[in-house]
mmCIF file of C-alpha atoms in Angstrom:
data_model
loop_
_atom_site.group_PDB
_atom_site.id
_atom_site.type_symbol
_atom_site.label_atom_id
_atom_site.label_comp_id
_atom_site.label_asym_id
_atom_site.label_seq_id
_atom_site.Cartn_x
_atom_site.Cartn_y
_atom_site.Cartn_z
ATOM 1 C CA MET A 16 -16.243 -6.634 1.437
ATOM 2 C CA SER A 17 -16.917 -9.661 -0.357
ATOM 3 C CA SER A 18 -17.804 -12.672 1.946
ATOM 4 C CA THR A 19 -15.633 -14.425 -0.425
ATOM 5 C CA THR A 20 -12.807 -12.958 0.841
ATOM 6 C CA ASN A 21 -10.062 -15.609 1.408
ATOM 7 C CA LEU A 22 -7.708 -15.939 4.105
ATOM 8 C CA SER A 23 -4.525 -14.620 2.369
ATOM 9 C CA GLU A 24 -6.519 -11.546 1.919
ATOM 10 C CA GLN A 25 -7.989 -11.540 5.388
ATOM 11 C CA LYS A 26 -4.565 -11.379 6.806
ATOM 12 C CA VAL A 27 -3.750 -8.185 4.486
ATOM 13 C CA ASN A 28 -6.505 -6.714 5.647
ATOM 14 C CA GLN A 29 -5.892 -7.318 9.120
ATOM 15 C CA GLN A 30 -2.255 -5.990 9.131
ATOM 16 C CA TYR A 31 -2.928 -2.732 7.182
ATOM 17 C CA ASP A 32 -6.068 -2.415 9.292
ATOM 18 C CA LYS A 33 -3.503 -1.930 12.183
ATOM 19 C CA MET A 34 -0.994 0.097 10.560
ATOM 20 C CA ALA A 35 -3.225 2.830 8.791
ATOM 21 C CA SER A 36 -3.237 5.565 11.628
ATOM 22 C CA TRP A 37 0.857 5.645 10.887
ATOM 23 C CA TYR A 38 1.463 3.999 7.848
ATOM 24 C CA ASP A 39 2.128 7.608 6.237
ATOM 25 C CA ARG A 40 4.495 8.712 8.505
ATOM 26 C CA ARG A 41 6.672 5.414 8.639
ATOM 27 C CA TRP A 42 6.924 4.670 4.878
ATOM 28 C CA GLN A 43 6.600 8.391 3.650
ATOM 29 C CA LYS A 44 9.499 8.615 1.948
ATOM 30 C CA TYR A 45 9.234 5.240 0.092
ATOM 31 C CA ILE A 46 5.858 6.401 -0.797
ATOM 32 C CA ASP A 47 7.279 9.561 -2.300
ATOM 33 C CA LYS A 48 9.622 8.011 -4.470
ATOM 34 C CA THR A 49 7.734 5.320 -5.691
ATOM 35 C CA LEU A 50 4.389 7.183 -6.662
ATOM 36 C CA ALA A 51 6.709 9.733 -8.052
ATOM 37 C CA ILE A 52 8.160 7.101 -10.593
ATOM 38 C CA CYS A 53 4.795 5.885 -11.289
ATOM 39 C CA LEU A 54 3.370 9.123 -12.095
ATOM 40 C CA GLN A 55 6.565 9.980 -14.343
ATOM 41 C CA ARG A 56 5.916 6.788 -16.333
ATOM 42 C CA SER A 57 1.902 6.882 -16.688
ATOM 43 C CA GLN A 58 2.094 10.466 -18.142
ATOM 44 C CA VAL A 59 -1.679 10.710 -17.437
ATOM 45 C CA THR A 60 -3.994 13.194 -19.117
ATOM 46 C CA ASN A 61 -6.576 15.393 -17.927
ATOM 47 C CA ASN A 62 -9.554 13.282 -19.522
ATOM 48 C CA GLU A 63 -8.508 9.896 -18.575
ATOM 49 C CA LYS A 64 -10.239 7.877 -15.754
ATOM 50 C CA VAL A 65 -7.785 6.233 -13.297
ATOM 51 C CA LEU A 66 -7.736 3.379 -11.310
ATOM 52 C CA ASP A 67 -5.525 2.761 -8.468
ATOM 53 C CA VAL A 68 -5.422 -1.115 -7.314
ATOM 54 C CA ALA A 69 -4.282 -1.161 -3.434
ATOM 55 C CA CYS A 70 -4.478 2.581 -3.146
ATOM 56 C CA GLY A 71 -3.810 2.543 0.506
ATOM 57 C CA THR A 72 -4.162 5.849 2.146
ATOM 58 C CA GLY A 73 -4.881 7.584 -1.322
ATOM 59 C CA GLU A 74 -1.532 9.262 -1.645
ATOM 60 C CA LEU A 75 -1.381 8.681 -5.513
ATOM 61 C CA ALA A 76 -4.672 10.282 -5.708
ATOM 62 C CA LYS A 77 -3.683 13.226 -3.797
ATOM 63 C CA LEU A 78 -0.876 13.386 -5.877
ATOM 64 C CA ILE A 79 -2.967 13.199 -9.056
ATOM 65 C CA LEU A 80 -5.332 15.917 -7.729
ATOM 66 C CA GLU A 81 -2.625 18.209 -7.228
ATOM 67 C CA GLN A 82 -2.169 18.164 -10.992
ATOM 68 C CA ASN A 83 -5.177 18.020 -12.021
ATOM 69 C CA SER A 84 -8.211 18.572 -9.501
ATOM 70 C CA SER A 85 -10.828 17.185 -11.898
ATOM 71 C CA GLN A 86 -9.202 13.853 -12.822
ATOM 72 C CA GLN A 87 -11.734 11.113 -12.490
ATOM 73 C CA ILE A 88 -9.804 8.811 -10.001
ATOM 74 C CA SER A 89 -11.104 5.261 -8.289
ATOM 75 C CA GLY A 90 -9.472 3.488 -5.739
ATOM 76 C CA ILE A 91 -9.757 -0.042 -4.351
ATOM 77 C CA ASP A 92 -7.967 -1.836 -1.414
ATOM 78 C CA LEU A 93 -8.746 -4.719 1.213
ATOM 79 C CA SER A 94 -8.354 -2.289 4.244
ATOM 80 C CA ALA A 95 -11.118 -0.154 5.516
ATOM 81 C CA ASN A 96 -9.061 1.913 7.953
ATOM 82 C CA MET A 97 -6.317 2.648 5.218
ATOM 83 C CA LEU A 98 -9.340 3.612 2.618
ATOM 84 C CA GLN A 99 -10.774 5.985 5.667
ATOM 85 C CA VAL A 100 -7.601 7.805 5.568
ATOM 86 C CA ALA A 101 -7.732 8.100 1.843
ATOM 87 C CA ARG A 102 -11.242 9.418 1.876
ATOM 88 C CA GLU A 103 -10.432 11.871 4.666
ATOM 89 C CA LYS A 104 -7.454 13.262 2.364
ATOM 90 C CA CYS A 105 -9.727 13.588 -0.615
ATOM 91 C CA ARG A 106 -13.102 14.675 1.019
ATOM 92 C CA GLU A 107 -12.959 17.699 -1.093
ATOM 93 C CA TYR A 108 -13.265 16.106 -4.443
ATOM 94 C CA SER A 109 -16.622 14.712 -5.884
ATOM 95 C CA ASN A 110 -14.505 12.914 -8.640
ATOM 96 C CA VAL A 111 -12.950 10.373 -6.378
ATOM 97 C CA GLU A 112 -14.207 7.487 -5.133
ATOM 98 C CA PHE A 113 -12.775 4.683 -2.888
ATOM 99 C CA GLN A 114 -14.016 1.447 -2.599
ATOM 100 C CA GLN A 115 -13.118 -1.807 -0.201
ATOM 101 C CA ALA A 116 -12.446 -4.699 -2.671
ATOM 102 C CA THR A 117 -9.875 -7.420 -3.757
ATOM 103 C CA ALA A 118 -7.800 -6.687 -6.882
ATOM 104 C CA SER A 119 -9.454 -10.352 -8.082
ATOM 105 C CA LYS A 120 -12.735 -9.398 -8.127
ATOM 106 C CA LEU A 121 -12.759 -5.326 -9.224
ATOM 107 C CA PRO A 122 -16.156 -3.948 -8.873
ATOM 108 C CA PHE A 123 -16.224 -1.839 -12.281
ATOM 109 C CA ASP A 124 -17.828 -2.446 -15.592
ATOM 110 C CA ASP A 125 -15.777 -3.707 -18.477
ATOM 111 C CA GLU A 126 -13.334 -1.294 -20.312
ATOM 112 C CA SER A 127 -13.928 1.513 -17.377
ATOM 113 C CA PHE A 128 -10.384 3.048 -17.368
ATOM 114 C CA ASP A 129 -7.797 4.473 -19.171
ATOM 115 C CA LEU A 130 -4.899 3.755 -16.894
ATOM 116 C CA VAL A 131 -4.303 1.707 -13.928
ATOM 117 C CA ILE A 132 -1.514 1.946 -11.698
ATOM 118 C CA CYS A 133 -0.815 -0.855 -8.971
ATOM 119 C CA ALA A 134 2.125 0.172 -6.696
ATOM 120 C CA SER A 135 4.300 -2.005 -4.140
ATOM 121 C CA ALA A 136 1.315 -4.434 -4.029
ATOM 122 C CA LEU A 137 1.763 -7.502 -6.091
ATOM 123 C CA HIS A 138 3.765 -9.698 -3.659
ATOM 124 C CA TYR A 139 0.548 -9.697 -1.567
ATOM 125 C CA PHE A 140 -1.550 -11.124 -4.160
ATOM 126 C CA GLU A 141 -2.158 -14.707 -3.388
ATOM 127 C CA ASN A 142 -3.559 -15.508 -7.121
ATOM 128 C CA PRO A 143 -1.513 -12.445 -9.501
ATOM 129 C CA GLN A 144 -2.720 -13.950 -12.611
ATOM 130 C CA LEU A 145 -6.323 -13.410 -11.532
ATOM 131 C CA ALA A 146 -5.732 -9.773 -10.476
ATOM 132 C CA LEU A 147 -4.344 -9.148 -13.986
ATOM 133 C CA LEU A 148 -6.899 -10.378 -15.505
ATOM 134 C CA GLU A 149 -9.590 -8.492 -14.006
ATOM 135 C CA ILE A 150 -7.031 -5.383 -14.699
ATOM 136 C CA LYS A 151 -7.265 -6.436 -18.246
ATOM 137 C CA ARG A 152 -10.924 -6.316 -18.048
ATOM 138 C CA VAL A 153 -11.516 -3.087 -16.729
ATOM 139 C CA LEU A 154 -9.034 -1.402 -18.958
ATOM 140 C CA LYS A 155 -10.207 0.323 -22.182
ATOM 141 C CA THR A 156 -8.521 -0.830 -25.278
ATOM 142 C CA ASN A 157 -5.389 0.654 -25.701
ATOM 143 C CA GLY A 158 -5.429 1.554 -22.035
ATOM 144 C CA ARG A 159 -2.283 1.279 -20.001
ATOM 145 C CA LEU A 160 -1.178 -0.358 -16.654
ATOM 146 C CA ILE A 161 1.765 0.544 -14.796
ATOM 147 C CA ILE A 162 2.777 -1.823 -12.459
ATOM 148 C CA LEU A 163 5.687 -1.411 -10.009
ATOM 149 C CA ASP A 164 6.944 -3.983 -6.956
ATOM 150 C CA TRP A 165 9.862 -5.019 -5.250
ATOM 151 C CA CYS A 166 12.056 -7.181 -7.501
ATOM 152 C CA ARG A 167 13.631 -10.587 -6.924
ATOM 153 C CA ASP A 168 16.452 -10.024 -9.135
ATOM 154 C CA PHE A 169 18.383 -8.028 -6.554
ATOM 155 C CA TRP A 170 19.690 -9.696 -3.719
ATOM 156 C CA THR A 171 18.361 -7.578 -0.903
ATOM 157 C CA ILE A 172 15.106 -8.366 -2.499
ATOM 158 C CA LYS A 173 15.925 -12.166 -2.508
ATOM 159 C CA ALA A 174 16.688 -12.038 1.007
ATOM 160 C CA LEU A 175 13.734 -9.803 2.045
ATOM 161 C CA ASN A 176 11.652 -12.312 0.179
ATOM 162 C CA ILE A 177 12.688 -15.272 2.439
ATOM 163 C CA PHE A 178 12.369 -13.272 5.812
ATOM 164 C CA LEU A 179 8.705 -12.390 4.783
ATOM 165 C CA LYS A 180 7.859 -15.607 4.243
ATOM 166 C CA PHE A 181 8.677 -16.856 7.863
ATOM 167 C CA PHE A 182 7.628 -13.671 9.420
ATOM 168 C CA ASP A 183 4.972 -11.916 7.579
ATOM 169 C CA SER A 184 1.801 -14.257 6.757
ATOM 170 C CA ALA A 185 0.127 -11.658 4.556
ATOM 171 C CA HIS A 186 3.288 -11.855 2.238
ATOM 172 C CA GLU A 187 2.801 -14.159 -0.575
ATOM 173 C CA LYS A 188 5.921 -13.930 -2.946
ATOM 174 C CA CYS A 189 8.435 -11.204 -4.832
ATOM 175 C CA TYR A 190 8.838 -11.517 -8.613
ATOM 176 C CA THR A 191 11.776 -11.479 -11.005
ATOM 177 C CA GLN A 192 11.448 -8.762 -13.768
ATOM 178 C CA PHE A 193 11.282 -12.032 -16.203
ATOM 179 C CA GLN A 194 8.281 -13.442 -13.750
ATOM 180 C CA LEU A 195 6.413 -10.265 -14.015
ATOM 181 C CA HIS A 196 6.354 -9.940 -17.620
ATOM 182 C CA GLN A 197 5.516 -13.740 -17.785
ATOM 183 C CA LEU A 198 2.222 -13.044 -15.587
ATOM 184 C CA LEU A 199 1.590 -9.886 -17.959
ATOM 185 C CA ALA A 200 1.965 -11.949 -20.826
ATOM 186 C CA VAL A 201 -0.186 -14.656 -19.908
ATOM 187 C CA ALA A 202 -2.701 -12.011 -18.949
ATOM 188 C CA ASN A 203 -2.451 -10.678 -22.484
ATOM 189 C CA LEU A 204 -1.215 -7.519 -21.771
ATOM 190 C CA THR A 205 1.584 -6.133 -23.700
ATOM 191 C CA VAL A 206 4.793 -4.847 -22.060
ATOM 192 C CA VAL A 207 5.982 -1.869 -23.733
ATOM 193 C CA LYS A 208 8.371 -0.059 -21.615
ATOM 194 C CA ALA A 209 10.301 -2.135 -18.423
ATOM 195 C CA ASP A 210 13.145 -1.091 -16.275
ATOM 196 C CA LYS A 211 14.805 -2.205 -12.860
ATOM 197 C CA PHE A 212 16.491 0.244 -10.631
ATOM 198 C CA LYS A 213 17.506 0.492 -6.890
ATOM 199 C CA LEU A 214 15.510 3.186 -4.715
ATOM 200 C CA ASP A 215 17.975 2.994 -1.988
ATOM 201 C CA PHE A 216 20.401 -0.087 -0.520
ATOM 202 C CA LEU A 217 17.294 -1.905 0.357
ATOM 203 C CA TRP A 218 14.623 -1.413 -2.425
ATOM 204 C CA GLY A 219 15.526 -3.046 -5.733
ATOM 205 C CA MET A 220 12.318 -2.245 -7.927
ATOM 206 C CA ALA A 221 10.864 -3.312 -11.155
ATOM 207 C CA ILE A 222 8.256 -1.077 -13.271
ATOM 208 C CA ALA A 223 6.414 -2.245 -16.273
ATOM 209 C CA THR A 224 4.253 -0.376 -18.642
ATOM 210 C CA ALA A 225 1.754 -2.711 -20.513
ATOM 211 C CA ILE A 226 -1.256 -2.074 -22.730
ATOM 212 C CA LYS A 227 -4.148 -3.913 -23.565
ATOM 213 C CA GLU A 228 -4.306 -4.002 -27.431
ATOM 214 C CA ASN A 229 -7.819 -6.038 -27.780
#
């Protein structure tokens, strides 16, 4: 990883390195539900190049490959140990690559991807605006971003956000749906579809589809 990684990113890296070996077992139901929603929303086609920002253990890539084994997929994550799990899951596919990198400095050329998905990660970004500008940079014109995260419009997430500020040093901030749309607008990404919903009693979510028009 780049030597410019900041303290906040180091905390996320350390936390997820420790969780990598048991992360899927602990969070499988949550992962399955959230990624299924992202995939349904994305409507990815076979010839599209896909980037998974904060890809974790590669579950999204695995799900996409089950639908199309030749899909071109890249994933980035801060945690080397999470990426090791992801590479093992997708070891049979030469069309998938995983790199250790930060969302605020993506290691890809301009206009490289048709679709970017970022699920359950925005609340860890110290500089979400910079990350969204980087996503815009690597998106092709008319490319799509699907972003899903915990939504502070729900009282359970308001409480969780306060709790994590004191007990999780890696946590940055949960956003309301309005704040999420503001972040996307400042990055010149146009929201074309948006929803809020409860995944279960605890998890209140917001999802947005945004496109790069120019």
